[in-house]
Amino acid sequence: MTETIAGIQIPDTDLARAATALVREATDDPLVGDSLFHHSRRVFLWGMLKSSARGIQVDAELAYVGGMFHDLGLTAKFRTTDQRFEIDGADAAYDFLLQHGRSEADARDVWLAIALHTTPELPLHLAPEVGVVTLGVETDVLGLGLDEIRDEDKQTVVAAHPRPDFKRQILHAFNEGMAHRPETTFGTMNDDVLAHFDPRFERANFVDIIESNAWPE
């Protein structure tokens, strides 16, 4: 049976069901409970609601995988030690989509959606399937553009996918997923998280890198 939340249909396909099962398993974390799973579903729903309000047509199946996989790189199962967490999730989504019969171009769009979802502005200038994830993330994490969504739709989405203590839990999930690879946060907003949790954390400084690099003057 097709599930509809705030007028948005959850894709009722084998691919979408497989994505749901994979993310359910990966985000079963005693530290945050179901928080990452519910967050991922909300990201899909907010992104689709905002895209619809802006008259943007989006492939719902690709948007679903983008939303569901976007934070997989924070989980113990998918995190690596040498690259940004966004790339971990992007790589997982790319492989998943190819394995389930979507084209390389489709998989690449979703890879970009996830890899760039913490990079402001840029995704919104790319394909709708790229921008939709950023729209959802900015809504759920940063509270941007909440006035674009009707109050009744907000209430319906949060009733289906609650966010108790979400602000604290998502910050802890970020820290847990990145503290072991602090160098990957350079040039991103992610170093704000590490600095918040660890007063000993030292940010790399872009100006210092320029001034002290090996090029002779």
JSON list of N, CA and C in Angstrom, two decimals, residues 3 8 13 23 31 33 37 56 72 92 114 129 150 152 155 165 175 181 201-202 211-212:
[
{"chain": "A", "resi": 3, "resn": "GLU", "atom": "N", "xyz": [2.22, 4.75, 0.84]},
{"chain": "A", "resi": 3, "resn": "GLU", "atom": "CA", "xyz": [2.17, 5.62, 2.02]},
{"chain": "A", "resi": 3, "resn": "GLU", "atom": "C", "xyz": [2.27, 7.07, 1.56]},
{"chain": "A", "resi": 8, "resn": "ILE", "atom": "N", "xyz": [2.72, 13.93, 0.07]},
{"chain": "A", "resi": 8, "resn": "ILE", "atom": "CA", "xyz": [3.89, 13.39, -0.63]},
{"chain": "A", "resi": 8, "resn": "ILE", "atom": "C", "xyz": [3.87, 11.87, -0.54]},
{"chain": "A", "resi": 13, "resn": "THR", "atom": "N", "xyz": [8.27, 1.18, -4.45]},
{"chain": "A", "resi": 13, "resn": "THR", "atom": "CA", "xyz": [9.01, 0.37, -5.42]},
{"chain": "A", "resi": 13, "resn": "THR", "atom": "C", "xyz": [9.96, -0.55, -4.67]},
{"chain": "A", "resi": 23, "resn": "VAL", "atom": "N", "xyz": [18.72, 1.58, 5.34]},
{"chain": "A", "resi": 23, "resn": "VAL", "atom": "CA", "xyz": [18.93, 2.71, 6.25]},
{"chain": "A", "resi": 23, "resn": "VAL", "atom": "C", "xyz": [18.41, 2.39, 7.65]},
{"chain": "A", "resi": 31, "resn": "LEU", "atom": "N", "xyz": [22.85, 5.08, 20.64]},
{"chain": "A", "resi": 31, "resn": "LEU", "atom": "CA", "xyz": [23.11, 6.45, 21.09]},
{"chain": "A", "resi": 31, "resn": "LEU", "atom": "C", "xyz": [22.03, 7.42, 20.64]},
{"chain": "A", "resi": 33, "resn": "GLY", "atom": "N", "xyz": [19.08, 6.21, 18.79]},
{"chain": "A", "resi": 33, "resn": "GLY", "atom": "CA", "xyz": [17.83, 5.52, 18.52]},
{"chain": "A", "resi": 33, "resn": "GLY", "atom": "C", "xyz": [17.44, 5.65, 17.06]},
{"chain": "A", "resi": 37, "resn": "PHE", "atom": "N", "xyz": [17.12, 7.87, 11.28]},
{"chain": "A", "resi": 37, "resn": "PHE", "atom": "CA", "xyz": [16.15, 7.34, 10.32]},
{"chain": "A", "resi": 37, "resn": "PHE", "atom": "C", "xyz": [15.02, 8.35, 10.11]},
{"chain": "A", "resi": 56, "resn": "ILE", "atom": "N", "xyz": [8.99, 22.68, -9.07]},
{"chain": "A", "resi": 56, "resn": "ILE", "atom": "CA", "xyz": [10.12, 21.89, -9.56]},
{"chain": "A", "resi": 56, "resn": "ILE", "atom": "C", "xyz": [9.73, 20.42, -9.59]},
{"chain": "A", "resi": 72, "resn": "LEU", "atom": "N", "xyz": [24.36, 8.49, 5.90]},
{"chain": "A", "resi": 72, "resn": "LEU", "atom": "CA", "xyz": [24.89, 7.15, 6.16]},
{"chain": "A", "resi": 72, "resn": "LEU", "atom": "C", "xyz": [26.36, 7.19, 6.55]},
{"chain": "A", "resi": 92, "resn": "ALA", "atom": "N", "xyz": [27.91, 5.14, -1.19]},
{"chain": "A", "resi": 92, "resn": "ALA", "atom": "CA", "xyz": [26.96, 4.05, -0.91]},
{"chain": "A", "resi": 92, "resn": "ALA", "atom": "C", "xyz": [25.72, 4.17, -1.79]},
{"chain": "A", "resi": 114, "resn": "ILE", "atom": "N", "xyz": [24.20, 14.11, -2.30]},
{"chain": "A", "resi": 114, "resn": "ILE", "atom": "CA", "xyz": [24.66, 13.77, -0.95]},
{"chain": "A", "resi": 114, "resn": "ILE", "atom": "C", "xyz": [26.03, 14.39, -0.67]},
{"chain": "A", "resi": 129, "resn": "GLU", "atom": "N", "xyz": [17.19, 16.73, -8.70]},
{"chain": "A", "resi": 129, "resn": "GLU", "atom": "CA", "xyz": [17.49, 15.60, -7.82]},
{"chain": "A", "resi": 129, "resn": "GLU", "atom": "C", "xyz": [18.71, 15.85, -6.95]},
{"chain": "A", "resi": 150, "resn": "ARG", "atom": "N", "xyz": [3.37, 24.71, 4.76]},
{"chain": "A", "resi": 150, "resn": "ARG", "atom": "CA", "xyz": [2.15, 24.98, 5.52]},
{"chain": "A", "resi": 150, "resn": "ARG", "atom": "C", "xyz": [2.24, 24.36, 6.91]},
{"chain": "A", "resi": 152, "resn": "GLU", "atom": "N", "xyz": [0.04, 22.86, 8.67]},
{"chain": "A", "resi": 152, "resn": "GLU", "atom": "CA", "xyz": [-0.56, 21.52, 8.77]},
{"chain": "A", "resi": 152, "resn": "GLU", "atom": "C", "xyz": [0.34, 20.45, 8.18]},
{"chain": "A", "resi": 155, "resn": "GLN", "atom": "N", "xyz": [3.09, 19.78, 10.77]},
{"chain": "A", "resi": 155, "resn": "GLN", "atom": "CA", "xyz": [2.56, 18.97, 11.85]},
{"chain": "A", "resi": 155, "resn": "GLN", "atom": "C", "xyz": [2.40, 17.51, 11.42]},
{"chain": "A", "resi": 165, "resn": "ASP", "atom": "N", "xyz": [14.18, 15.96, 20.99]},
{"chain": "A", "resi": 165, "resn": "ASP", "atom": "CA", "xyz": [15.60, 16.16, 21.32]},
{"chain": "A", "resi": 165, "resn": "ASP", "atom": "C", "xyz": [16.48, 16.09, 20.08]},
{"chain": "A", "resi": 175, "resn": "ASN", "atom": "N", "xyz": [29.26, 14.61, 15.57]},
{"chain": "A", "resi": 175, "resn": "ASN", "atom": "CA", "xyz": [30.54, 14.47, 16.27]},
{"chain": "A", "resi": 175, "resn": "ASN", "atom": "C", "xyz": [31.02, 13.03, 16.26]},
{"chain": "A", "resi": 181, "resn": "ARG", "atom": "N", "xyz": [38.18, 11.61, 12.27]},
{"chain": "A", "resi": 181, "resn": "ARG", "atom": "CA", "xyz": [38.78, 12.06, 11.01]},
{"chain": "A", "resi": 181, "resn": "ARG", "atom": "C", "xyz": [38.68, 13.59, 10.91]},
{"chain": "A", "resi": 201, "resn": "PHE", "atom": "N", "xyz": [40.34, 20.95, 19.91]},
{"chain": "A", "resi": 201, "resn": "PHE", "atom": "CA", "xyz": [40.34, 20.87, 18.44]},
{"chain": "A", "resi": 201, "resn": "PHE", "atom": "C", "xyz": [40.88, 22.16, 17.84]},
{"chain": "A", "resi": 202, "resn": "GLU", "atom": "N", "xyz": [41.82, 22.03, 16.91]},
{"chain": "A", "resi": 202, "resn": "GLU", "atom": "CA", "xyz": [42.40, 23.18, 16.24]},
{"chain": "A", "resi": 202, "resn": "GLU", "atom": "C", "xyz": [42.00, 23.18, 14.77]},
{"chain": "A", "resi": 211, "resn": "GLU", "atom": "N", "xyz": [49.95, 31.20, 3.37]},
{"chain": "A", "resi": 211, "resn": "GLU", "atom": "CA", "xyz": [51.16, 31.94, 3.71]},
{"chain": "A", "resi": 211, "resn": "GLU", "atom": "C", "xyz": [52.34, 31.04, 4.03]},
{"chain": "A", "resi": 212, "resn": "SER", "atom": "N", "xyz": [52.08, 29.81, 4.49]},
{"chain": "A", "resi": 212, "resn": "SER", "atom": "CA", "xyz": [53.18, 28.94, 4.93]},
{"chain": "A", "resi": 212, "resn": "SER", "atom": "C", "xyz": [53.47, 27.79, 3.98]}
]
